[in-house]
PDB file of C-alpha atoms in Angstrom:
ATOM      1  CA  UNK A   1     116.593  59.454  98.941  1.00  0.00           C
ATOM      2  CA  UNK A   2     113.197  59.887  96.909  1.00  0.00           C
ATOM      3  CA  UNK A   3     111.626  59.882 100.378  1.00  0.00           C
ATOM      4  CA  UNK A   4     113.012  63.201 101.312  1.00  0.00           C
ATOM      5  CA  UNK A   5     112.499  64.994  97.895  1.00  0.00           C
ATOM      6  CA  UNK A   6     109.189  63.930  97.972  1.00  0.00           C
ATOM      7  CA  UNK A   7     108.268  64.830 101.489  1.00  0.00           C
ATOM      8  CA  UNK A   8     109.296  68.423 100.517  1.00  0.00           C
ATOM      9  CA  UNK A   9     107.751  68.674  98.007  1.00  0.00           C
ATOM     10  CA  UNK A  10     104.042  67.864  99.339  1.00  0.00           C
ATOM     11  CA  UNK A  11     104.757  69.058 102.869  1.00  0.00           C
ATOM     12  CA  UNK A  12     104.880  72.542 103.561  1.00  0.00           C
ATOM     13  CA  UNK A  13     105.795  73.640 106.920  1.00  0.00           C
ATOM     14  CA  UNK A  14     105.101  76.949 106.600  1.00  0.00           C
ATOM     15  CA  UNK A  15     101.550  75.964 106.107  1.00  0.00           C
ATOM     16  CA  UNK A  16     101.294  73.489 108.657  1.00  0.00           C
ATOM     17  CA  UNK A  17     102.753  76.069 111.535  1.00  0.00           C
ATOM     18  CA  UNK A  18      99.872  79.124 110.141  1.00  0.00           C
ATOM     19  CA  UNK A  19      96.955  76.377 110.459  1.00  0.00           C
ATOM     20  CA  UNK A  20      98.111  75.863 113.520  1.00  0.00           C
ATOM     21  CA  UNK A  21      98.360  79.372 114.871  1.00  0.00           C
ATOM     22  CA  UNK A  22      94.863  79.819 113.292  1.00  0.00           C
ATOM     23  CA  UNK A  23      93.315  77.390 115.355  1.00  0.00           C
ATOM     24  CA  UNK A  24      95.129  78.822 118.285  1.00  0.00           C
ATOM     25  CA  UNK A  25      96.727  75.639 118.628  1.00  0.00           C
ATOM     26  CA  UNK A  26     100.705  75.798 120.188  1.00  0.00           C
ATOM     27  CA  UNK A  27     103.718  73.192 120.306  1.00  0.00           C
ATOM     28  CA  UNK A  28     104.700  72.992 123.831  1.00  0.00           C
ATOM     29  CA  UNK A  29     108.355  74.875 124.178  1.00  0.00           C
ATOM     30  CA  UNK A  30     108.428  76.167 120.866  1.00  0.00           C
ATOM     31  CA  UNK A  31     107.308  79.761 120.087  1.00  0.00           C
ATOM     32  CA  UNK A  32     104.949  80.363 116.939  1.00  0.00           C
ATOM     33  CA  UNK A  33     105.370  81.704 113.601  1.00  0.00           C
ATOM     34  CA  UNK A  34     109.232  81.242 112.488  1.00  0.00           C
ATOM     35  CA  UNK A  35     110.242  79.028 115.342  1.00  0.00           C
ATOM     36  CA  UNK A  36     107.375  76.600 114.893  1.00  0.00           C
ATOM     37  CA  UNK A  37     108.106  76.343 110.615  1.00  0.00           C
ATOM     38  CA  UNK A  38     111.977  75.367 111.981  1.00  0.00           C
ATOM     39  CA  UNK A  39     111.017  72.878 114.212  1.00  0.00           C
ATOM     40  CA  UNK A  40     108.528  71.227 112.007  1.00  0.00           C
ATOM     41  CA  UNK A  41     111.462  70.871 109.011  1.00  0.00           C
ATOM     42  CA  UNK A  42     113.832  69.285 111.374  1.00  0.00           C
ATOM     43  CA  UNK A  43     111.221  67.133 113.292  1.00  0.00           C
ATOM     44  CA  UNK A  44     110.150  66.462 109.296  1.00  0.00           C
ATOM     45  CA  UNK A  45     113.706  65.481 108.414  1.00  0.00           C
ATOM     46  CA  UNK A  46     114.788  63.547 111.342  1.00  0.00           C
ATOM     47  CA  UNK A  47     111.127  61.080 110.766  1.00  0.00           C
ATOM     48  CA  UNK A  48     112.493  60.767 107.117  1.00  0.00           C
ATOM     49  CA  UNK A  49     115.756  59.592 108.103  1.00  0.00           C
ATOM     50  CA  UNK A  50     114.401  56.857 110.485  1.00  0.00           C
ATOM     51  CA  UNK A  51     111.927  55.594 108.066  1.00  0.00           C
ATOM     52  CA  UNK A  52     115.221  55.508 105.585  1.00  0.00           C
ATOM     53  CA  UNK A  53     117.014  53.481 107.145  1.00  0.00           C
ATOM     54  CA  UNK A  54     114.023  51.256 108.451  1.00  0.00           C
ATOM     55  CA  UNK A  55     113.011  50.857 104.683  1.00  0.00           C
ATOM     56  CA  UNK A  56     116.875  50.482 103.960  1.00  0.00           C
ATOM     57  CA  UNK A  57     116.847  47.670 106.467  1.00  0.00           C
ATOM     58  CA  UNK A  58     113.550  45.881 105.279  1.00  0.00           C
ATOM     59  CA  UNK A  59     115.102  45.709 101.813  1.00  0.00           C
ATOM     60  CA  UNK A  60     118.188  44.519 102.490  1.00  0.00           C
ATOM     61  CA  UNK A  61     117.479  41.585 104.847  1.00  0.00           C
ATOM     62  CA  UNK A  62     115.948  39.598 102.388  1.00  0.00           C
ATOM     63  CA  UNK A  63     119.239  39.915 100.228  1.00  0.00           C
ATOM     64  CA  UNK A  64     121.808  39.277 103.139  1.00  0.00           C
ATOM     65  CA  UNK A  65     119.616  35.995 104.235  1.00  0.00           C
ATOM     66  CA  UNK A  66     120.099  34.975 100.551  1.00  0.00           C
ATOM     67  CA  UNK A  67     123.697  35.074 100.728  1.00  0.00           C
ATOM     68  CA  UNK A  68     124.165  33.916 104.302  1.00  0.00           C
ATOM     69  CA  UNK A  69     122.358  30.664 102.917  1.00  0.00           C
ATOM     70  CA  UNK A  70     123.323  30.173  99.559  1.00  0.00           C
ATOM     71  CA  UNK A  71     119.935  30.506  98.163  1.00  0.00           C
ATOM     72  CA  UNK A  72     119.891  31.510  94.640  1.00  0.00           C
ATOM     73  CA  UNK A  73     116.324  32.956  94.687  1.00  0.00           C
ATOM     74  CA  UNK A  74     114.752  33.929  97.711  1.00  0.00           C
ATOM     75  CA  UNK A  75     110.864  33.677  97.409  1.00  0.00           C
ATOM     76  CA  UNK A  76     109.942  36.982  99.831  1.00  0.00           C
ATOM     77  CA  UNK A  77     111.666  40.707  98.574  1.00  0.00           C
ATOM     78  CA  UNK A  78     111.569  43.846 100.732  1.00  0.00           C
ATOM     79  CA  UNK A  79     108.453  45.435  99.267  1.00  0.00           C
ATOM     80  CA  UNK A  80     106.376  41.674 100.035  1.00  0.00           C
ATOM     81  CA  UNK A  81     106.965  41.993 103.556  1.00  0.00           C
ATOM     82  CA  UNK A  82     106.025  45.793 103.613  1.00  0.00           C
ATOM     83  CA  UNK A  83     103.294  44.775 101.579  1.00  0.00           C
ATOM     84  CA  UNK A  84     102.514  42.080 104.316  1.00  0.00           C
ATOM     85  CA  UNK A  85     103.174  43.821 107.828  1.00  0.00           C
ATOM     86  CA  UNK A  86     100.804  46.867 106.677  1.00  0.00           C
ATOM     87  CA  UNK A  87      98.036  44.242 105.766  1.00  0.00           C
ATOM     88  CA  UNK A  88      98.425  42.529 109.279  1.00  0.00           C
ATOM     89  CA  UNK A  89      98.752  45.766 110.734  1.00  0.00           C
ATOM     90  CA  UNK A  90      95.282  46.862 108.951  1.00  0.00           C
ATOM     91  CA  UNK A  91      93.323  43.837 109.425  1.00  0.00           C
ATOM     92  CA  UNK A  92      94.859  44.559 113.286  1.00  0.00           C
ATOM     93  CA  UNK A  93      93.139  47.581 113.369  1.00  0.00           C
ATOM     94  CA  UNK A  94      89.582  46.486 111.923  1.00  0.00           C
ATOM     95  CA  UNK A  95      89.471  43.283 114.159  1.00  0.00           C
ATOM     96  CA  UNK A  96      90.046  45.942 117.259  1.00  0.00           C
ATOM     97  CA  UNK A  97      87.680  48.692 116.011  1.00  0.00           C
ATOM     98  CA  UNK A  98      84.631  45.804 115.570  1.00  0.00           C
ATOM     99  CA  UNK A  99      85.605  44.751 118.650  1.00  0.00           C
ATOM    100  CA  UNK A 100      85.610  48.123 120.487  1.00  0.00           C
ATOM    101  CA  UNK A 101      82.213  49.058 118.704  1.00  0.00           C
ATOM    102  CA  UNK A 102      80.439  45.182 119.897  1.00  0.00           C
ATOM    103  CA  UNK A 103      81.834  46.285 123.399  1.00  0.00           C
ATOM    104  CA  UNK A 104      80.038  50.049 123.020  1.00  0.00           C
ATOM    105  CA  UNK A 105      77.251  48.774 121.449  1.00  0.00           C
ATOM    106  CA  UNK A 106      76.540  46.058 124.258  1.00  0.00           C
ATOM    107  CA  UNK A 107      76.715  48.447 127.212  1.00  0.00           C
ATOM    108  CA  UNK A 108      74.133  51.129 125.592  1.00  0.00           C
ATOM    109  CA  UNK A 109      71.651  48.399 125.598  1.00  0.00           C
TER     110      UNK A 109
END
């Protein structure tokens, strides 16, 4: 619920859909100005929603495994494996980018 109060809060359509008519950029099918700010809010709003219920999902498993087992305390919450996929997910992305630069680097030379 914050998600989408928040998300309207810092992002402005309106704004988004005039930088990109400024920079004569387009959204394939979708005519500028009005049209564009429209489809931007419901694209906006439909995102939110799946990354609602994904959150929704990653909280609650954590809780349901708990009482599926019996376990009083379970040792791992919703927010630790955020917390942990985004780190894998980062370290991911740096192993791949040194990797891709060694690779560049090697075939200059």
């Amino acid at each position: 619920m914050y998600s989408y109060f928040y998300t309207n809060i810092t992002f402005n359509a309106s704004e988004v859909a005039h930088s990109i008519q400024k920079s004569d950029g387009i959204i394939p099918g979708i005519r500028s100005g009005q049209n564009t700010v429209a489809y931007l809010k419901r694209q906006m709003k439909s995102l939110i929603f799946i990354g609602a219920i994904c959150m929704s999902i990653i909280a609650m498993v954590p809780i349901f495994i708990s009482a599926h087992y019996g376990l009083s305390r379970l040792s791992f919450l919703g927010t630790s494996v955020i917390i942990t996929v985004s780190v894998i997910t980062d370290t991911k992305n740096q192993v791949l980018s040194q990797r891709r630069s060694k690779k560049y680097i090697a075939k200059a030379v």
